[in-house]
Amino acid sequence: MKKRKVIIDCDPGIDDALALILALKSEELDVVGITTVSGNVDSIQGAKNVLKVLKLMGRLDIPVYIGEFNPIVKKLVTAQDTHGIDGLGETFYSEVYNELLNEGAVDFILNSLNNIKDLSIIALGPLTNLYKALKKDYVIFNKVEEVVSMGGTYKSHGNCSPVAEFNYWVDPHAAGEFIKKFKKPFTMVGLDVTREIVLTPNLIELIKQFNTSIGNFIVDITKFYVDFHWNQERTLGCVINDPLAVEYFINKSICNGFDSYVDIVNEGIAVGQTIVDKEKFYNKTPNCKILYEVDAQQFMKSFLKKIFSNNKNDIDLILNNKKYGS
């Protein structure tokens, strides 16, 4: 199997941590580097959280680069009410050696694209780093094979305003300019599909029963997330947005989508809203693939089986039982 080379740009964040675990457990991927951007937490705290995940996974060989601290216009607003002060559900795991952190995510992205053939990017946070890299060297950045971005929303309501998804709301100017100017394949993995990916109490209990270091980490960091989802929207369990972007990058058949012209509102009451011109009112060339449908059962089986490969039979037993698998 030829592994796809990828940079993961993220803002960990509980669901980012789950996405990193999935990516590192996926034999289809070669993660050549991880960059951080401010979003769920600031980019420095996010990078510290990446190191915690890499230590857990035994992959501290992967370089980590701190990216942009502030959005290009807006004041930074984080989501620590959702992810905890530390970004990992207020678990406060021990810090990993800071000397493993590097400055300069934008330059790392550009240098990697210039030197590594067939390199893609999975973006799990605001698009500030990607916009800065595109702006700094348009030619080199467009050597990227594709970008898959967790962000935006088509018909589903927002998660930080009535109309806006958090990642694009944090830096709408960067998201809008990037999507307009980027010329390679770009996919928006938005709330329409990620809201279908719920780690239910039954599945969390299943993970707990496996009693592995990775499983215990997942159970620990999601406790805060579960409480937030209950208090915010009376959801039992927690929505895990970012892992779907990783799984879609690997397996395109898991989601259905369509091509459309997209723009991002960058001011006013609808700031951060994703404008999806499916009906072609603007008569502009499509610049984005919008996902609108997902096989959530297929996703969850793949997610769990990759991370807990020794427990595939138990995973099938539970997920095939409608009483416990949903």
Short mmCIF file of C-alpha atoms in Angstrom, two decimals:
data_model
loop_
_atom_site.label_atom_id
_atom_site.label_comp_id
_atom_site.label_asym_id
_atom_site.label_seq_id
_atom_site.Cartn_x
_atom_site.Cartn_y
_atom_site.Cartn_z
CA MET A 1 0.00 0.00 0.00
CA LYS A 2 1.32 3.43 -0.96
CA LYS A 3 0.83 5.76 1.98
CA ARG A 4 -0.48 9.27 1.35
CA LYS A 5 1.80 11.96 2.75
CA VAL A 6 0.01 14.58 4.81
CA ILE A 7 0.50 17.58 7.07
CA ILE A 8 -2.16 17.94 9.75
CA ASP A 9 -2.94 21.56 10.67
CA CYS A 10 -4.93 21.65 13.91
CA ASP A 11 -5.97 23.44 17.10
CA PRO A 12 -6.18 20.67 19.76
CA GLY A 13 -8.95 20.56 21.12
CA ILE A 14 -10.52 17.28 22.19
CA ASP A 15 -11.78 16.21 18.78
CA ASP A 16 -8.48 17.26 17.19
CA ALA A 17 -6.72 14.90 19.60
CA LEU A 18 -9.04 12.08 18.51
CA ALA A 19 -8.35 12.93 14.86
CA LEU A 20 -4.59 12.80 15.45
CA ILE A 21 -4.93 9.40 17.12
CA LEU A 22 -6.96 8.15 14.14
CA ALA A 23 -4.44 9.52 11.63
CA LEU A 24 -1.50 7.93 13.42
CA LYS A 25 -3.33 4.60 13.61
CA SER A 26 -4.24 4.68 9.89
CA GLU A 27 -1.87 2.61 7.77
CA GLU A 28 -2.93 4.64 4.73
CA LEU A 29 -1.27 7.83 6.02
CA ASP A 30 2.28 9.09 6.45
CA VAL A 31 2.04 12.12 8.74
CA VAL A 32 5.14 14.17 7.86
CA GLY A 33 4.41 17.00 10.27
CA ILE A 34 1.82 18.65 12.48
CA THR A 35 1.21 22.40 12.61
CA THR A 36 -0.94 24.31 15.07
CA VAL A 37 -3.15 27.35 14.76
CA SER A 38 -5.15 29.27 17.33
CA GLY A 39 -8.76 28.19 17.58
CA ASN A 40 -10.02 25.85 20.29
CA VAL A 41 -6.97 26.98 22.26
CA ASP A 42 -4.10 29.25 21.26
CA SER A 43 -1.48 27.81 18.94
CA ILE A 44 1.13 27.39 21.69
CA GLN A 45 -1.18 25.40 23.98
CA GLY A 46 -2.34 23.46 20.93
CA ALA A 47 1.25 22.48 20.13
CA LYS A 48 1.78 21.33 23.73
CA ASN A 49 -1.33 19.17 23.37
CA VAL A 50 -0.01 17.69 20.13
CA LEU A 51 3.10 16.56 22.00
CA LYS A 52 0.94 14.86 24.62
CA VAL A 53 -0.84 12.90 21.90
CA LEU A 54 2.42 12.04 20.14
CA LYS A 55 3.93 10.78 23.41
CA LEU A 56 0.85 8.61 23.98
CA MET A 57 1.19 7.20 20.46
CA GLY A 58 4.97 6.71 20.65
CA ARG A 59 5.46 9.13 17.73
CA LEU A 60 7.51 12.00 19.09
CA ASP A 61 9.59 11.65 15.93
CA ILE A 62 6.96 13.67 14.03
CA PRO A 63 7.91 17.39 13.89
CA VAL A 64 5.51 19.89 15.48
CA TYR A 65 5.43 23.54 14.41
CA ILE A 66 3.65 26.39 16.17
CA GLY A 67 1.59 28.47 13.78
CA GLU A 68 -0.28 31.77 13.77
CA PHE A 69 -1.44 33.04 17.15
CA ASN A 70 -4.02 35.58 15.96
CA PRO A 71 -6.61 35.68 13.16
CA ILE A 72 -5.70 38.08 10.35
CA VAL A 73 -8.35 40.68 11.30
CA LYS A 74 -10.60 39.52 14.16
CA LYS A 75 -9.62 39.32 17.80
CA LEU A 76 -8.93 35.72 18.84
CA VAL A 77 -11.78 33.96 20.65
CA THR A 78 -11.03 30.40 21.81
CA ALA A 79 -13.39 27.55 22.72
CA GLN A 80 -12.07 26.60 26.13
CA ASP A 81 -15.64 26.53 27.42
CA THR A 82 -16.06 23.54 25.11
CA HIS A 83 -12.65 21.86 25.43
CA GLY A 84 -11.44 22.94 28.86
CA ILE A 85 -8.76 25.39 29.93
CA ASP A 86 -6.01 23.03 28.75
CA GLY A 87 -7.88 22.05 25.58
CA LEU A 88 -7.95 18.40 26.61
CA GLY A 89 -10.94 18.37 28.93
CA GLU A 90 -9.04 19.75 31.92
CA THR A 91 -7.18 16.49 32.33
CA PHE A 92 -3.91 18.41 32.74
CA TYR A 93 -1.68 15.61 31.52
CA SER A 94 2.04 16.14 32.18
CA GLU A 95 3.80 18.44 29.77
CA VAL A 96 6.19 16.94 27.23
CA TYR A 97 9.59 18.53 26.58
CA ASN A 98 9.03 21.93 24.98
CA GLU A 99 12.32 21.68 23.09
CA LEU A 100 10.48 19.36 20.69
CA LEU A 101 8.41 22.35 19.55
CA ASN A 102 9.44 24.46 16.56
CA GLU A 103 8.43 27.96 15.46
CA GLY A 104 7.29 28.79 11.96
CA ALA A 105 4.41 26.61 10.80
CA VAL A 106 3.87 28.65 7.63
CA ASP A 107 7.47 28.19 6.48
CA PHE A 108 7.36 24.50 7.40
CA ILE A 109 4.27 24.04 5.24
CA LEU A 110 5.86 25.81 2.27
CA ASN A 111 9.23 24.04 2.63
CA SER A 112 7.49 20.68 2.85
CA LEU A 113 5.36 21.35 -0.23
CA ASN A 114 8.45 22.43 -2.13
CA ASN A 115 10.41 19.30 -1.23
CA ILE A 116 7.88 16.48 -0.84
CA LYS A 117 5.95 15.21 -3.84
CA ASP A 118 2.21 14.44 -3.59
CA LEU A 119 1.76 16.11 -0.20
CA SER A 120 -1.72 17.00 1.09
CA ILE A 121 -3.06 18.93 4.08
CA ILE A 122 -5.84 18.01 6.49
CA ALA A 123 -6.95 21.22 8.18
CA LEU A 124 -8.81 20.72 11.47
CA GLY A 125 -8.90 24.34 12.69
CA PRO A 126 -9.17 27.88 11.35
CA LEU A 127 -7.46 28.43 7.99
CA THR A 128 -5.06 31.16 9.19
CA ASN A 129 -1.86 29.17 8.58
CA LEU A 130 -3.00 28.02 5.17
CA TYR A 131 -4.00 31.50 4.09
CA LYS A 132 -0.66 32.92 5.27
CA ALA A 133 1.23 30.21 3.40
CA LEU A 134 -0.79 30.75 0.21
CA LYS A 135 -0.26 34.50 0.45
CA LYS A 136 3.49 34.15 1.07
CA ASP A 137 4.14 31.85 -1.91
CA TYR A 138 1.18 31.17 -4.16
CA VAL A 139 3.15 28.97 -6.57
CA ILE A 140 4.69 26.68 -3.96
CA PHE A 141 1.50 26.35 -1.93
CA ASN A 142 -0.42 25.25 -5.01
CA LYS A 143 1.90 22.25 -5.27
CA VAL A 144 -0.33 20.67 -2.61
CA GLU A 145 -2.27 17.65 -3.84
CA GLU A 146 -5.49 18.48 -1.97
CA VAL A 147 -6.80 20.17 1.16
CA VAL A 148 -9.54 18.65 3.30
CA SER A 149 -10.91 21.11 5.84
CA MET A 150 -13.18 20.49 8.83
CA GLY A 151 -15.20 23.67 8.81
CA GLY A 152 -18.28 25.46 7.63
CA THR A 153 -21.88 24.37 7.36
CA TYR A 154 -24.33 24.07 4.49
CA LYS A 155 -27.88 23.52 5.82
CA SER A 156 -27.16 22.69 9.44
CA HIS A 157 -27.29 25.54 11.98
CA GLY A 158 -24.08 26.94 13.40
CA ASN A 159 -22.31 25.95 16.60
CA CYS A 160 -21.09 29.37 17.73
CA SER A 161 -23.85 31.53 16.23
CA PRO A 162 -27.14 30.73 14.52
CA VAL A 163 -25.35 30.47 11.17
CA ALA A 164 -21.60 30.01 11.71
CA GLU A 165 -19.34 27.02 12.33
CA PHE A 166 -16.54 27.72 14.82
CA ASN A 167 -13.40 27.18 12.71
CA TYR A 168 -14.46 29.56 9.94
CA TRP A 169 -16.00 31.97 12.46
CA VAL A 170 -12.68 32.34 14.32
CA ASP A 171 -10.94 33.67 11.20
CA PRO A 172 -13.55 34.33 8.49
CA HIS A 173 -11.25 36.62 6.53
CA ALA A 174 -8.58 33.93 6.19
CA ALA A 175 -11.15 31.25 5.32
CA GLY A 176 -12.87 33.42 2.72
CA GLU A 177 -9.69 34.59 1.02
CA PHE A 178 -8.14 31.14 1.06
CA ILE A 179 -11.15 29.44 -0.51
CA LYS A 180 -11.40 32.13 -3.21
CA LYS A 181 -7.72 32.05 -4.19
CA PHE A 182 -6.80 28.37 -3.75
CA LYS A 183 -6.89 26.49 -7.06
CA LYS A 184 -6.46 22.84 -6.10
CA PRO A 185 -9.08 20.36 -4.76
CA PHE A 186 -10.63 21.68 -1.54
CA THR A 187 -13.27 19.83 0.48
CA MET A 188 -15.41 21.33 3.25
CA VAL A 189 -16.24 18.72 5.89
CA GLY A 190 -18.91 20.76 7.62
CA LEU A 191 -21.42 20.42 10.42
CA ASP A 192 -23.98 18.78 8.12
CA VAL A 193 -21.91 15.60 8.26
CA THR A 194 -19.82 15.94 11.41
CA ARG A 195 -22.90 16.33 13.60
CA GLU A 196 -23.77 12.74 12.65
CA ILE A 197 -20.56 11.48 14.28
CA VAL A 198 -21.47 11.01 17.92
CA LEU A 199 -19.42 9.14 20.48
CA THR A 200 -22.34 7.83 22.51
CA PRO A 201 -22.23 6.75 26.18
CA ASN A 202 -22.40 3.12 25.04
CA LEU A 203 -19.38 3.56 22.78
CA ILE A 204 -17.45 5.39 25.49
CA GLU A 205 -18.18 2.49 27.83
CA LEU A 206 -16.98 0.06 25.15
CA ILE A 207 -13.71 1.98 24.85
CA LYS A 208 -13.36 1.97 28.63
CA GLN A 209 -13.78 -1.81 28.70
CA PHE A 210 -10.85 -2.25 26.31
CA ASN A 211 -8.64 -0.84 29.12
CA THR A 212 -5.78 0.40 26.93
CA SER A 213 -3.64 3.50 27.40
CA ILE A 214 -5.16 5.09 24.28
CA GLY A 215 -8.67 4.10 25.30
CA ASN A 216 -8.25 5.48 28.81
CA PHE A 217 -6.92 8.73 27.34
CA ILE A 218 -10.00 9.00 25.09
CA VAL A 219 -12.35 8.32 28.00
CA ASP A 220 -10.56 10.91 30.15
CA ILE A 221 -10.53 13.77 27.66
CA THR A 222 -14.12 13.25 26.50
CA LYS A 223 -15.69 13.50 29.98
CA PHE A 224 -15.60 17.31 29.79
CA TYR A 225 -16.85 17.20 26.21
CA VAL A 226 -19.79 14.95 27.14
CA ASP A 227 -20.85 17.35 29.91
CA PHE A 228 -20.61 20.31 27.54
CA HIS A 229 -22.78 18.63 24.91
CA TRP A 230 -25.42 17.74 27.49
CA ASN A 231 -25.54 21.24 28.96
CA GLN A 232 -25.43 22.95 25.58
CA GLU A 233 -27.81 20.86 23.48
CA ARG A 234 -28.98 17.87 25.53
CA THR A 235 -26.91 15.44 23.48
CA LEU A 236 -25.98 12.17 25.19
CA GLY A 237 -22.33 11.64 24.34
CA CYS A 238 -20.27 14.05 22.27
CA VAL A 239 -19.97 15.07 18.64
CA ILE A 240 -16.44 14.36 17.37
CA ASN A 241 -16.11 16.55 14.29
CA ASP A 242 -12.46 16.36 13.29
CA PRO A 243 -11.91 12.60 12.95
CA LEU A 244 -14.39 12.57 10.07
CA ALA A 245 -12.09 14.83 8.04
CA VAL A 246 -9.27 12.32 8.50
CA GLU A 247 -11.45 9.35 7.58
CA TYR A 248 -12.89 11.13 4.54
CA PHE A 249 -9.38 11.95 3.34
CA ILE A 250 -8.63 8.22 3.42
CA ASN A 251 -11.98 6.93 2.18
CA LYS A 252 -13.98 9.29 -0.03
CA SER A 253 -16.88 6.84 -0.30
CA ILE A 254 -17.90 7.50 3.30
CA CYS A 255 -19.52 10.84 2.36
CA ASN A 256 -21.55 12.29 -0.48
CA GLY A 257 -20.97 15.82 -1.69
CA PHE A 258 -21.32 18.31 -4.51
CA ASP A 259 -19.17 21.04 -6.03
CA SER A 260 -20.19 24.65 -5.42
CA TYR A 261 -18.94 28.20 -5.25
CA VAL A 262 -18.43 29.16 -1.59
CA ASP A 263 -17.81 32.45 0.19
CA ILE A 264 -17.53 33.35 3.89
CA VAL A 265 -19.28 36.32 5.51
CA ASN A 266 -16.61 38.34 7.32
CA GLU A 267 -18.58 41.01 9.19
CA GLY A 268 -21.93 41.76 10.74
CA ILE A 269 -24.52 39.56 12.37
CA ALA A 270 -23.77 36.61 10.06
CA VAL A 271 -19.97 36.72 10.43
CA GLY A 272 -18.44 33.33 9.72
CA GLN A 273 -21.44 32.03 7.78
CA THR A 274 -20.62 29.74 4.86
CA ILE A 275 -22.46 30.89 1.73
CA VAL A 276 -22.90 27.81 -0.47
CA ASP A 277 -24.20 28.71 -3.94
CA LYS A 278 -25.57 25.29 -4.85
CA GLU A 279 -28.18 26.80 -7.19
CA LYS A 280 -25.52 28.85 -9.04
CA PHE A 281 -27.08 32.27 -8.49
CA TYR A 282 -23.63 33.88 -8.71
CA ASN A 283 -22.62 32.03 -11.91
CA LYS A 284 -19.13 31.54 -10.50
CA THR A 285 -16.84 28.56 -10.93
CA PRO A 286 -17.11 26.07 -8.04
CA ASN A 287 -14.20 26.35 -5.62
CA CYS A 288 -15.19 23.75 -3.03
CA LYS A 289 -16.67 20.30 -2.54
CA ILE A 290 -19.43 20.41 0.08
CA LEU A 291 -20.20 17.23 2.00
CA TYR A 292 -23.84 16.78 2.96
CA GLU A 293 -24.30 13.08 3.77
CA VAL A 294 -22.24 10.53 5.73
CA ASP A 295 -22.41 6.85 6.57
CA ALA A 296 -21.98 7.34 10.31
CA GLN A 297 -22.06 3.62 11.07
CA GLN A 298 -19.28 2.91 8.59
CA PHE A 299 -17.24 5.77 10.02
CA MET A 300 -17.56 4.60 13.62
CA LYS A 301 -16.61 1.02 12.75
CA SER A 302 -13.52 2.21 10.91
CA PHE A 303 -12.59 4.70 13.66
CA LEU A 304 -12.81 2.13 16.43
CA LYS A 305 -11.24 -0.77 14.51
CA LYS A 306 -8.21 1.27 13.52
CA ILE A 307 -7.57 2.50 17.04
CA PHE A 308 -8.48 -0.76 18.78
CA SER A 309 -7.41 -3.32 16.19
CA ASN A 310 -7.20 -6.11 18.78
CA ASN A 311 -10.90 -5.72 19.59
CA LYS A 312 -12.50 -5.90 16.14
CA ASN A 313 -14.88 -8.72 17.04
CA ASP A 314 -16.21 -6.84 20.07
CA ILE A 315 -16.62 -3.69 17.98
CA ASP A 316 -18.67 -5.59 15.39
CA LEU A 317 -20.72 -7.22 18.12
CA ILE A 318 -21.69 -3.88 19.65
CA LEU A 319 -22.06 -1.74 16.53
CA ASN A 320 -24.15 -4.37 14.75
CA ASN A 321 -26.53 -4.42 17.73
CA LYS A 322 -28.92 -1.50 17.29
CA LYS A 323 -29.61 -1.50 21.03
CA TYR A 324 -26.03 -0.65 21.94
CA GLY A 325 -24.25 0.68 18.86
CA SER A 326 -26.05 3.98 18.46
#
